[in-house]
mmCIF file of C-alpha atoms in Angstrom:
data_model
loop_
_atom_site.group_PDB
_atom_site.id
_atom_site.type_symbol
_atom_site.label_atom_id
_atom_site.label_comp_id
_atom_site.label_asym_id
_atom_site.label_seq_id
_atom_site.Cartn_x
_atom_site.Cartn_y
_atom_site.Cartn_z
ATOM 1 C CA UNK A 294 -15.212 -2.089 -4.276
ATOM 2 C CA UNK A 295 -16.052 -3.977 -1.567
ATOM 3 C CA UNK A 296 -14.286 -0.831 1.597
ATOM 4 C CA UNK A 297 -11.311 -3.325 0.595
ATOM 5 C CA UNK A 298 -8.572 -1.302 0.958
ATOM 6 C CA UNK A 299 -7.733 2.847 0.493
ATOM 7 C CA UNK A 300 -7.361 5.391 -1.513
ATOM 8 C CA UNK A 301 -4.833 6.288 -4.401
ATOM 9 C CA UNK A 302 -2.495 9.791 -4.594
ATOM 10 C CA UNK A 303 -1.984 12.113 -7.364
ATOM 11 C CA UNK A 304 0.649 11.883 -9.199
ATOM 12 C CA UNK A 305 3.675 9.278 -8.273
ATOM 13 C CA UNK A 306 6.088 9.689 -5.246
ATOM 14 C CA UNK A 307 8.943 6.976 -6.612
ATOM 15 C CA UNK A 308 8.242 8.362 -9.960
ATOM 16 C CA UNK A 309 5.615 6.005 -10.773
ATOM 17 C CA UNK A 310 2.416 8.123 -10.902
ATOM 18 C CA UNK A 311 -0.541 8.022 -8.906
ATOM 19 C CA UNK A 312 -3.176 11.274 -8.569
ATOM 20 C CA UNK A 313 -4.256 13.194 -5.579
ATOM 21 C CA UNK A 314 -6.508 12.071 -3.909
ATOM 22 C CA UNK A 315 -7.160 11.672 0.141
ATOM 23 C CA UNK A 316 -10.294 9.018 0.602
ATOM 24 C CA UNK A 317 -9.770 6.376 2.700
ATOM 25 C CA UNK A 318 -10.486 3.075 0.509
ATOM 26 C CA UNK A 319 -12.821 0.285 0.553
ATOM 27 C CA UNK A 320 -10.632 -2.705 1.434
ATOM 28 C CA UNK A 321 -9.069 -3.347 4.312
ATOM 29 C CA UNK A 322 -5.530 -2.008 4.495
ATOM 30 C CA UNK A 323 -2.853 -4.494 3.883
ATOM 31 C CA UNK A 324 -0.104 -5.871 6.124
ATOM 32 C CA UNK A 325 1.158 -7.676 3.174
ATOM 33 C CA UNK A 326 1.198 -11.376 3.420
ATOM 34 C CA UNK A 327 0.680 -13.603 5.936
ATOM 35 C CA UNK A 328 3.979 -14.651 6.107
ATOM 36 C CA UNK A 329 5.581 -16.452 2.940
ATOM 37 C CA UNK A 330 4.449 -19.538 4.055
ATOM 38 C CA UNK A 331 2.885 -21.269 1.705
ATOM 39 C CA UNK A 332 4.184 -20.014 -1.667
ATOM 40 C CA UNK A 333 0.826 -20.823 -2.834
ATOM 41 C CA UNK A 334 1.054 -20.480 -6.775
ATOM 42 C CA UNK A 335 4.570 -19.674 -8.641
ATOM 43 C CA UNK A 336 7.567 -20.913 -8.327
ATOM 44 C CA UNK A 337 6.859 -24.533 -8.759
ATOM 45 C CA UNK A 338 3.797 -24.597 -10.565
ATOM 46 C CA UNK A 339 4.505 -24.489 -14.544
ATOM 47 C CA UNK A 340 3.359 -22.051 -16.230
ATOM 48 C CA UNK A 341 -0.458 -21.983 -16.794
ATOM 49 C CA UNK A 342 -2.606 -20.463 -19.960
ATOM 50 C CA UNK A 343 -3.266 -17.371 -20.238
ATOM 51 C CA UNK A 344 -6.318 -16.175 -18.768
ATOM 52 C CA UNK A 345 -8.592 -13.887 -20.753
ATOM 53 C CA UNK A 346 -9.609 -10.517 -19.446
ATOM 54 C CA UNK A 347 -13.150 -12.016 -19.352
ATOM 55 C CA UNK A 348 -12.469 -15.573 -16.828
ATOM 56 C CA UNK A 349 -10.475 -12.645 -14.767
ATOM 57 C CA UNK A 350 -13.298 -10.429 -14.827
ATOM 58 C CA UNK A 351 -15.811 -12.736 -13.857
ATOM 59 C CA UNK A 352 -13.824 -13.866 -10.945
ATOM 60 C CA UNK A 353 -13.149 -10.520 -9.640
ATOM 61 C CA UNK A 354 -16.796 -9.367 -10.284
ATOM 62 C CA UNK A 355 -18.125 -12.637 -7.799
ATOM 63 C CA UNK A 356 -15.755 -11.534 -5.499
ATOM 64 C CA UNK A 357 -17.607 -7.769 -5.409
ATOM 65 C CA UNK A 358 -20.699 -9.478 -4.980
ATOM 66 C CA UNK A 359 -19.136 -11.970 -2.138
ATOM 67 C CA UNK A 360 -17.757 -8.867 -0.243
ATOM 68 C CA UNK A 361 -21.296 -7.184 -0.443
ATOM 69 C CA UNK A 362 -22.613 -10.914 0.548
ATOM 70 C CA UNK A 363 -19.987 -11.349 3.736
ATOM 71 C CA UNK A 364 -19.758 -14.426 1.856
ATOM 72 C CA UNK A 365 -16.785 -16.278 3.960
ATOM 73 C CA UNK A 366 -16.740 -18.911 1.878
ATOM 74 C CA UNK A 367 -16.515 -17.453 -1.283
ATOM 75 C CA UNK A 368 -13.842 -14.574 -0.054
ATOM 76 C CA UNK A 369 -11.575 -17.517 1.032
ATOM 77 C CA UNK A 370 -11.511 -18.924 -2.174
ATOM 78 C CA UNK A 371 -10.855 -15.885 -3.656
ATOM 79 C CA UNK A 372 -7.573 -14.635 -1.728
ATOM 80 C CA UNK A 373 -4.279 -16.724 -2.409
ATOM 81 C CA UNK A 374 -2.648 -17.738 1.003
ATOM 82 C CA UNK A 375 0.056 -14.903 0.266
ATOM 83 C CA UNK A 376 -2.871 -12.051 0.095
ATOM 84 C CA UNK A 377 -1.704 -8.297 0.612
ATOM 85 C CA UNK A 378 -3.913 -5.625 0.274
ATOM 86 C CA UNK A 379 -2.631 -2.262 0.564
ATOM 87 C CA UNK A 380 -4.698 1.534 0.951
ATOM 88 C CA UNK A 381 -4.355 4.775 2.410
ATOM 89 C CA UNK A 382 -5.065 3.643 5.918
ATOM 90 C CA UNK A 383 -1.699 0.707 5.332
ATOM 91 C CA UNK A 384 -1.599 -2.556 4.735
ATOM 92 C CA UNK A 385 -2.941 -6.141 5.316
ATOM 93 C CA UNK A 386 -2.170 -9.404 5.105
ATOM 94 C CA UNK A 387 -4.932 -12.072 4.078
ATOM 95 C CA UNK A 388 -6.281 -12.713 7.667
ATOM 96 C CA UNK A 389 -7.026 -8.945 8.229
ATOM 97 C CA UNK A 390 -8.737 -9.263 4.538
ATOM 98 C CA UNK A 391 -11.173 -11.975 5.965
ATOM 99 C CA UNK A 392 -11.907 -10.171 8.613
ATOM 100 C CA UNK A 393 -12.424 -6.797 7.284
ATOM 101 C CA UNK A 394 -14.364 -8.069 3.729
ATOM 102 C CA UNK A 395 -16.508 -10.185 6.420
ATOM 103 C CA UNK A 396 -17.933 -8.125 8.980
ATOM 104 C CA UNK A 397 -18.129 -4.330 7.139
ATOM 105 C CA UNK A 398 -21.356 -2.502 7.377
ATOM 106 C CA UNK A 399 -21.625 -1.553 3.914
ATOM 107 C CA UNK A 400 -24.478 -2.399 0.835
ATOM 108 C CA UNK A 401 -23.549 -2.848 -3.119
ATOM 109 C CA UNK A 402 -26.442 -2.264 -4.849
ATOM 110 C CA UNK A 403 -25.144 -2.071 -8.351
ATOM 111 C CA UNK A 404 -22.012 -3.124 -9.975
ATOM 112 C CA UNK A 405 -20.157 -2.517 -13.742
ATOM 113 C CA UNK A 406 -16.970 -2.950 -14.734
ATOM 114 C CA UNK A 407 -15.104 -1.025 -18.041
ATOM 115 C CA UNK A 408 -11.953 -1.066 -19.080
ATOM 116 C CA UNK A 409 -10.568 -4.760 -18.007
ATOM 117 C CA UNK A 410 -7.036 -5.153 -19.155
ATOM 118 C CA UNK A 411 -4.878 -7.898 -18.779
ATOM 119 C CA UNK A 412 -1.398 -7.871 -18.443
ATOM 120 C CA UNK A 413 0.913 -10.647 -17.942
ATOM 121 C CA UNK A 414 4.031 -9.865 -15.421
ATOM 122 C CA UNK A 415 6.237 -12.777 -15.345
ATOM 123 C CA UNK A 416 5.868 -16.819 -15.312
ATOM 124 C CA UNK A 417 2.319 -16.854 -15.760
ATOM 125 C CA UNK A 418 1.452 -13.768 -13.120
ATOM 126 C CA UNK A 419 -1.084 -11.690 -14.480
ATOM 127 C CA UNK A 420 -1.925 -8.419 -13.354
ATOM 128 C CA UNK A 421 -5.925 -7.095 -14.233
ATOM 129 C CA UNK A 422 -6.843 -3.569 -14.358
ATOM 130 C CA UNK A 423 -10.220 -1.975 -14.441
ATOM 131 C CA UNK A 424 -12.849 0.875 -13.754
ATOM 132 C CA UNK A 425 -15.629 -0.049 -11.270
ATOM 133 C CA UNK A 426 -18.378 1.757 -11.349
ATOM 134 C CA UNK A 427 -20.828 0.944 -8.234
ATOM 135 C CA UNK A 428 -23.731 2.005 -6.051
ATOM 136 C CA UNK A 429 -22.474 1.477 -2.120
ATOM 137 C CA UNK A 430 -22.687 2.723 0.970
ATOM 138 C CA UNK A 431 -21.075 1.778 4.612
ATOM 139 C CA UNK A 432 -22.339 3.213 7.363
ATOM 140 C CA UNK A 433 -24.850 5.094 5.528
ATOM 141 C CA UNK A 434 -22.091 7.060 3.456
ATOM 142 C CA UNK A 435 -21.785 6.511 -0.441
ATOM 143 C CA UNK A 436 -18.421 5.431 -1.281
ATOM 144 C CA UNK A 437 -16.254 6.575 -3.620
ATOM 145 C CA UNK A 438 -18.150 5.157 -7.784
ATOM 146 C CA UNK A 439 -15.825 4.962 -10.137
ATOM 147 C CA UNK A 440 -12.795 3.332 -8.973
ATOM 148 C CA UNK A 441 -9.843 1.906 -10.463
ATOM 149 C CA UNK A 442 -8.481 -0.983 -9.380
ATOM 150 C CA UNK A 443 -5.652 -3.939 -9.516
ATOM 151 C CA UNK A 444 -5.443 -7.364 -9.001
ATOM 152 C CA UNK A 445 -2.548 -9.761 -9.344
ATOM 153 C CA UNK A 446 -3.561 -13.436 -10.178
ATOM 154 C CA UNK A 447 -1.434 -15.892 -9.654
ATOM 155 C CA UNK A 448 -2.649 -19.839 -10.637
ATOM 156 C CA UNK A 449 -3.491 -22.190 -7.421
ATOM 157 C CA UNK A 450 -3.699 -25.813 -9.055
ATOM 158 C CA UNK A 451 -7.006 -24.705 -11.544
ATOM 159 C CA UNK A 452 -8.306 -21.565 -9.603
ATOM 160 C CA UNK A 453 -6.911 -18.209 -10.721
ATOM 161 C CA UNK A 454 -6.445 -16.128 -7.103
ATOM 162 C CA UNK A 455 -6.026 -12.995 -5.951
ATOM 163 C CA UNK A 456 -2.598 -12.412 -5.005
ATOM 164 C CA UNK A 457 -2.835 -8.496 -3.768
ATOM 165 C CA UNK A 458 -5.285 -5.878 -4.521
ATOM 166 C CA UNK A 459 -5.487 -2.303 -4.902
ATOM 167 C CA UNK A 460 -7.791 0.277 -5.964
ATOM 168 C CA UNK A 461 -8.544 4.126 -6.025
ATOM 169 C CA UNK A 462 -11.066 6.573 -7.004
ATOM 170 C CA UNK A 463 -10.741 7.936 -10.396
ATOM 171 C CA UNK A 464 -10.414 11.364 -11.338
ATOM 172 C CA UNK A 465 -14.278 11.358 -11.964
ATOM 173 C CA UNK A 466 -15.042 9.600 -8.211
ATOM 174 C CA UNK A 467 -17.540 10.916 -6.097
ATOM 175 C CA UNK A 468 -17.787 9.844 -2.304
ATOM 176 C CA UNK A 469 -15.763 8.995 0.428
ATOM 177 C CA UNK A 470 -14.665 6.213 2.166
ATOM 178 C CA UNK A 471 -15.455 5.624 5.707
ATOM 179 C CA UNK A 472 -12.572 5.582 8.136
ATOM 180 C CA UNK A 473 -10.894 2.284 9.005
ATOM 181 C CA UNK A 474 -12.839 0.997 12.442
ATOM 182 C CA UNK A 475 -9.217 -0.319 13.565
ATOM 183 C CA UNK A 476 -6.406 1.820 13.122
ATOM 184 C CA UNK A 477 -3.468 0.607 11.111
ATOM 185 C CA UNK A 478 -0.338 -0.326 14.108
ATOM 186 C CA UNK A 479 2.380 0.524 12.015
ATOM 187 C CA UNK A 480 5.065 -0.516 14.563
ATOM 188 C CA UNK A 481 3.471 -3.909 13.770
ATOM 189 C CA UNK A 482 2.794 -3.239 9.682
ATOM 190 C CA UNK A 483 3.929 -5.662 7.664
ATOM 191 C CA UNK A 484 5.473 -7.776 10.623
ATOM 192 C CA UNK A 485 5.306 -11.192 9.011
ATOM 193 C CA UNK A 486 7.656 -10.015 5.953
ATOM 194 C CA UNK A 487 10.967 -9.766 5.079
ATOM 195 C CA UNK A 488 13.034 -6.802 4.560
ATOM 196 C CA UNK A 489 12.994 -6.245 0.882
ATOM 197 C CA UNK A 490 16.003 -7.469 -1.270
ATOM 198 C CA UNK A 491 19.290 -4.797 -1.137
ATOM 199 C CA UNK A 492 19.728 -4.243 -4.894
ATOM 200 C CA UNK A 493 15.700 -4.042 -5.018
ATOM 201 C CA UNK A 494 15.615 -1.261 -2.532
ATOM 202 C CA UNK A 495 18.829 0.544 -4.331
ATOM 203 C CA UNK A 496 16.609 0.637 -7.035
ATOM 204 C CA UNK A 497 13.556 1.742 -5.915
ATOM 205 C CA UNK A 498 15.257 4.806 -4.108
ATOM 206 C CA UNK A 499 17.167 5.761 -7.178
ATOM 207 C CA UNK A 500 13.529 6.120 -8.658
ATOM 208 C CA UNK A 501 12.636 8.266 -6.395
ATOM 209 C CA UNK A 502 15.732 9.964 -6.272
ATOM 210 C CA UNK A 503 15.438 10.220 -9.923
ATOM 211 C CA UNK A 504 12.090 11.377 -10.253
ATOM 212 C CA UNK A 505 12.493 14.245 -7.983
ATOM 213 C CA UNK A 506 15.218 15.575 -9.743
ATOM 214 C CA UNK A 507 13.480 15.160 -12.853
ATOM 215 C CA UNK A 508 16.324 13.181 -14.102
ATOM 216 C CA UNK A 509 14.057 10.973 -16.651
ATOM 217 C CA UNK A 510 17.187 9.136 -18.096
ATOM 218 C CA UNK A 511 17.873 8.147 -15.095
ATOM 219 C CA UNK A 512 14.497 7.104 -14.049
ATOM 220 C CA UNK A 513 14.438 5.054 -17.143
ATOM 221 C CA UNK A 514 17.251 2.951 -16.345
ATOM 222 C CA UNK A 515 15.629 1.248 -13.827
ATOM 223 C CA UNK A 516 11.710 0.905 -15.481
ATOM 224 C CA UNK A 517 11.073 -2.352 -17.477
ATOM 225 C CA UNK A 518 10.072 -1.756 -21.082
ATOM 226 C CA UNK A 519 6.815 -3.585 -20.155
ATOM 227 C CA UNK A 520 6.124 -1.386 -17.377
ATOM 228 C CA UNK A 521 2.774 -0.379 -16.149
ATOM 229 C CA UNK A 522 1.184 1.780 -13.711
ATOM 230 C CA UNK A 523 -2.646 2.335 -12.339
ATOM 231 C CA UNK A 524 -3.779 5.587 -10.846
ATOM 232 C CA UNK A 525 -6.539 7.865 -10.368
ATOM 233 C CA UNK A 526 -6.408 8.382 -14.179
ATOM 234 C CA UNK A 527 -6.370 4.983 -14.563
ATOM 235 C CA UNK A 528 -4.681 2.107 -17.037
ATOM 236 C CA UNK A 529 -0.748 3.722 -17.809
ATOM 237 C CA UNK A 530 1.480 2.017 -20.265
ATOM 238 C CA UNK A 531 5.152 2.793 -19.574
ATOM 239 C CA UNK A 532 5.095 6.139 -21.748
ATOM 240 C CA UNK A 533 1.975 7.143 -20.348
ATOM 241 C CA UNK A 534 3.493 7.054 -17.151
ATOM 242 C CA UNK A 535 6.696 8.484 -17.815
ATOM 243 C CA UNK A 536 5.001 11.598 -19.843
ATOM 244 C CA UNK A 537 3.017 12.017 -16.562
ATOM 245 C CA UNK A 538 5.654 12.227 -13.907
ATOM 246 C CA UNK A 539 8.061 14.267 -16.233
ATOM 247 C CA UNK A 540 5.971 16.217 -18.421
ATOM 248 C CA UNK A 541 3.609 17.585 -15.505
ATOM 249 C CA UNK A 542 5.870 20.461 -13.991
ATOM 250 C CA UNK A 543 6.856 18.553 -11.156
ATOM 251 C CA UNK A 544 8.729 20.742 -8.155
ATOM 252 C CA UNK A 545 9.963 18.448 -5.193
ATOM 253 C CA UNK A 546 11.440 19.373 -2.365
ATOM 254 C CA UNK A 547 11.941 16.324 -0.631
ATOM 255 C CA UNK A 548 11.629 12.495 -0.834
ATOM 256 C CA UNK A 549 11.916 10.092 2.131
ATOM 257 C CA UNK A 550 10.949 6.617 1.368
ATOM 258 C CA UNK A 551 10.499 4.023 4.587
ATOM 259 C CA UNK A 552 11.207 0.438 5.276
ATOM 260 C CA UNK A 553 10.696 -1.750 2.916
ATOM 261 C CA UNK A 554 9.152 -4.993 3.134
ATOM 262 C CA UNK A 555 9.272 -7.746 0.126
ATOM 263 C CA UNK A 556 6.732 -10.706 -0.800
ATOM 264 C CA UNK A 557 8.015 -13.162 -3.627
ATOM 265 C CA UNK A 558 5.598 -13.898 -6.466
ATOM 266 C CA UNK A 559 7.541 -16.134 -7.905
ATOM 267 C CA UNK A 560 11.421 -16.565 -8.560
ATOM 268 C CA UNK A 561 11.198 -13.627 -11.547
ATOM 269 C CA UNK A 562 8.953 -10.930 -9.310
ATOM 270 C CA UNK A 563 9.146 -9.648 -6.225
ATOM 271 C CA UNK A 564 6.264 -7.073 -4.668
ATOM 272 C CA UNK A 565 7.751 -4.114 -2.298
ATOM 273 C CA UNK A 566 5.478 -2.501 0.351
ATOM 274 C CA UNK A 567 6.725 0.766 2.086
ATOM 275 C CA UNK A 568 5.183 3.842 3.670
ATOM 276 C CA UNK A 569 7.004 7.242 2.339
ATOM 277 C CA UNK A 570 6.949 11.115 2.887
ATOM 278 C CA UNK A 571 7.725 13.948 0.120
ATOM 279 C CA UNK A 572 7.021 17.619 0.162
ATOM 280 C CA UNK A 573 6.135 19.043 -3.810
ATOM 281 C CA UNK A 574 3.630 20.093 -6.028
ATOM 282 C CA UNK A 575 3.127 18.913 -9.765
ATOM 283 C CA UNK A 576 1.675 21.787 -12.092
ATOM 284 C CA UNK A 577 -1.241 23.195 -9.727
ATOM 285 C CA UNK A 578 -1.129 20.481 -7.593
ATOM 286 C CA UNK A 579 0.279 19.615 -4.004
ATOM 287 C CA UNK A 580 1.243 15.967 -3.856
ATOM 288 C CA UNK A 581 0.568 14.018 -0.793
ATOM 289 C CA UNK A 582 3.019 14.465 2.354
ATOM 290 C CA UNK A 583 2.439 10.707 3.163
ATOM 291 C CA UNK A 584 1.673 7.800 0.615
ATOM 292 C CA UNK A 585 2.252 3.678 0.949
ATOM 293 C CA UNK A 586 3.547 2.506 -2.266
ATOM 294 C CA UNK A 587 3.541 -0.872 -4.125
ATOM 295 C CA UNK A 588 6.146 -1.457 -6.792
ATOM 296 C CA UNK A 589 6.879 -5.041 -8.538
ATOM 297 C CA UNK A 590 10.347 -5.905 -9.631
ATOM 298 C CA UNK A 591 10.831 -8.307 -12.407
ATOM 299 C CA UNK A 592 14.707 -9.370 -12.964
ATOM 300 C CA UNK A 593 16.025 -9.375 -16.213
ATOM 301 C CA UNK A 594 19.282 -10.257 -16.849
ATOM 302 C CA UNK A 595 19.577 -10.585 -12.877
ATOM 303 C CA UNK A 596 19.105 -7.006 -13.053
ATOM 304 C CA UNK A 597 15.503 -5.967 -10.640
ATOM 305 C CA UNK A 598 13.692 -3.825 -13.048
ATOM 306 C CA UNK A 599 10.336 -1.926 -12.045
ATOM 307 C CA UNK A 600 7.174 -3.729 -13.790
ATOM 308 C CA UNK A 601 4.036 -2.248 -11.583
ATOM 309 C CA UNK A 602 3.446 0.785 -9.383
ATOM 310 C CA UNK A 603 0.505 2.235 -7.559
ATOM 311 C CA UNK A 604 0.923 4.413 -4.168
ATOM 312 C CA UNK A 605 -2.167 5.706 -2.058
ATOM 313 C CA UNK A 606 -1.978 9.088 0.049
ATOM 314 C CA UNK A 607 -2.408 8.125 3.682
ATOM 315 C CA UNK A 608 -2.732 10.093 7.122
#
């Protein structure tokens, strides 16, 4: 889409599944959150209708067409004031969005969307998945066409808004994206955040603890039944995703994920932003040395389970 953010991996460092892949995304990268000031749209807000796949899809197609516009206006309206956007070149919190989805030097000519799937989190968070298939270019370059992408709405009194957003080129992609014109500081990444939650971090290291020893009991004990992943290969239910990162001949050496830094969605869901190194191959393939992940945590029974994961490969 619109350079937002960065590319997605191969196949999942924390266990939760992503595919090769080493582009450098649309969006800008995301420092996750500026700040969690203004919990814009959960916790006190009650619980809103569901939206259908269609309202979400029509919001998130206008905000392609703002991005190709450098439409200010309609970009602010579009990111919740707790924005993170996160891509193989890091992450960013909603001021760096503005900026970046403002003043790119790229042209959308065309624009489709398949596959729209709507998935409801927790508390009336809904998470929308999708293929975008689309003609640009920035700096005379074509990026990456198809991609797949994420974006969490959460309800701001009657606008639906885009709480983080992700995407990466699927397995069919052609393209590249052009590198980021400021590089990501990550001494300063993620600076406005808190350190994620203890228990949340035990459990998102026992996934990848798990996951490189192939241990898919274990793995399991910490995934929420309504799990769901998004990837290169796109849309993964929580089978799908667990017959991909067991059931693809995975050999890891090493896992080493980072500091981890937490925004809260609402009272029920947490988000987790971290940078992490691994040395492996699944079947034929290498798997990135270097990927920045995004996992959700939903708690049930006071218990953080895993809900959402996507990673990208980064430099």
């Amino acid at each position: 889409m619109k350079t937002r953010i960065v590319s997605m991996m191969l196949i999942a460092a924390v266990g939760l599944i992503s595919a090769c892949s080493g582009v450098s995304e649309n969006k800008p990268a995301a420092n996750a959150n500026a700040g969690n000031a203004n919990a814009s749209n959960s916790n006190a807000v009650t619980k809103a209708a569901a939206p259908t796949a269609q309202t979400l899809s029509a919001i998130e197609k206008k905000s392609w067409e703002d991005w190709a516009k450098r439409d200010s206006s309609g970009i602010d309206g579009f990111l919740a004031s707790k924005f993170v956007g996160v891509g193989s070149s890091g992450a960013s919190d909603r001021a760096a969005a503005m900026k970046s989805w403002t003043d790119h030097k790229c042209e959308m000519k065309e624009l489709t969307f398949s596959d729209e799937r709507v998935t409801e989190l927790a508390g009336g968070v809904y998470l929308l998945t999708y293929k975008a298939t689309q003609t640009t270019t920035c700096d005379g370059k074509p990026n990456p066409s198809p991609v797949n992408s994420s974006t969490v709405y959460v309800k701001d009194g009657d606008a639906w808004k885009a709480m983080y957003y992700h995407e990466v080129p699927a397995t069919d992609a052609k393209g590249e994206y052009s590198s980021p014109s400021t590089p990501v500081d990550k001494e300063k990444e993620l600076a406005s955040l808190s350190s994620a939650p203890d228990d949340i971090v035990a459990a998102e290291k026992k996934l990848w603890d798990t996951w490189k020893a192939q241990d898919r009991k274990g793995f399991e004990e910490h995934l929420s039944a309504n799990f769901v992943g998004n990837s290169r290969a796109g849309y993964m239910d929580r089978e799908a995703y667990l017959k991909s990162a067991f059931d693809s001949q995975c050999k890891v050496d090493n896992v080493a994920p980072g500091p981890m830094k937490a925004v809260e969605i609402n009272k029920d869901l947490t988000m987790i932003i971290y940078r992490a190194s691994q040395k492996g191959t699944c079947g034929t393939e290498k798997i990135p040395d270097n990927v920045i992940s995004v996992s959700i945590y939903k708690r049930e029974n006071g218990k953080p389970m895993a809900i959402y994961y996507m990673e990208n490969p980064t430099v």
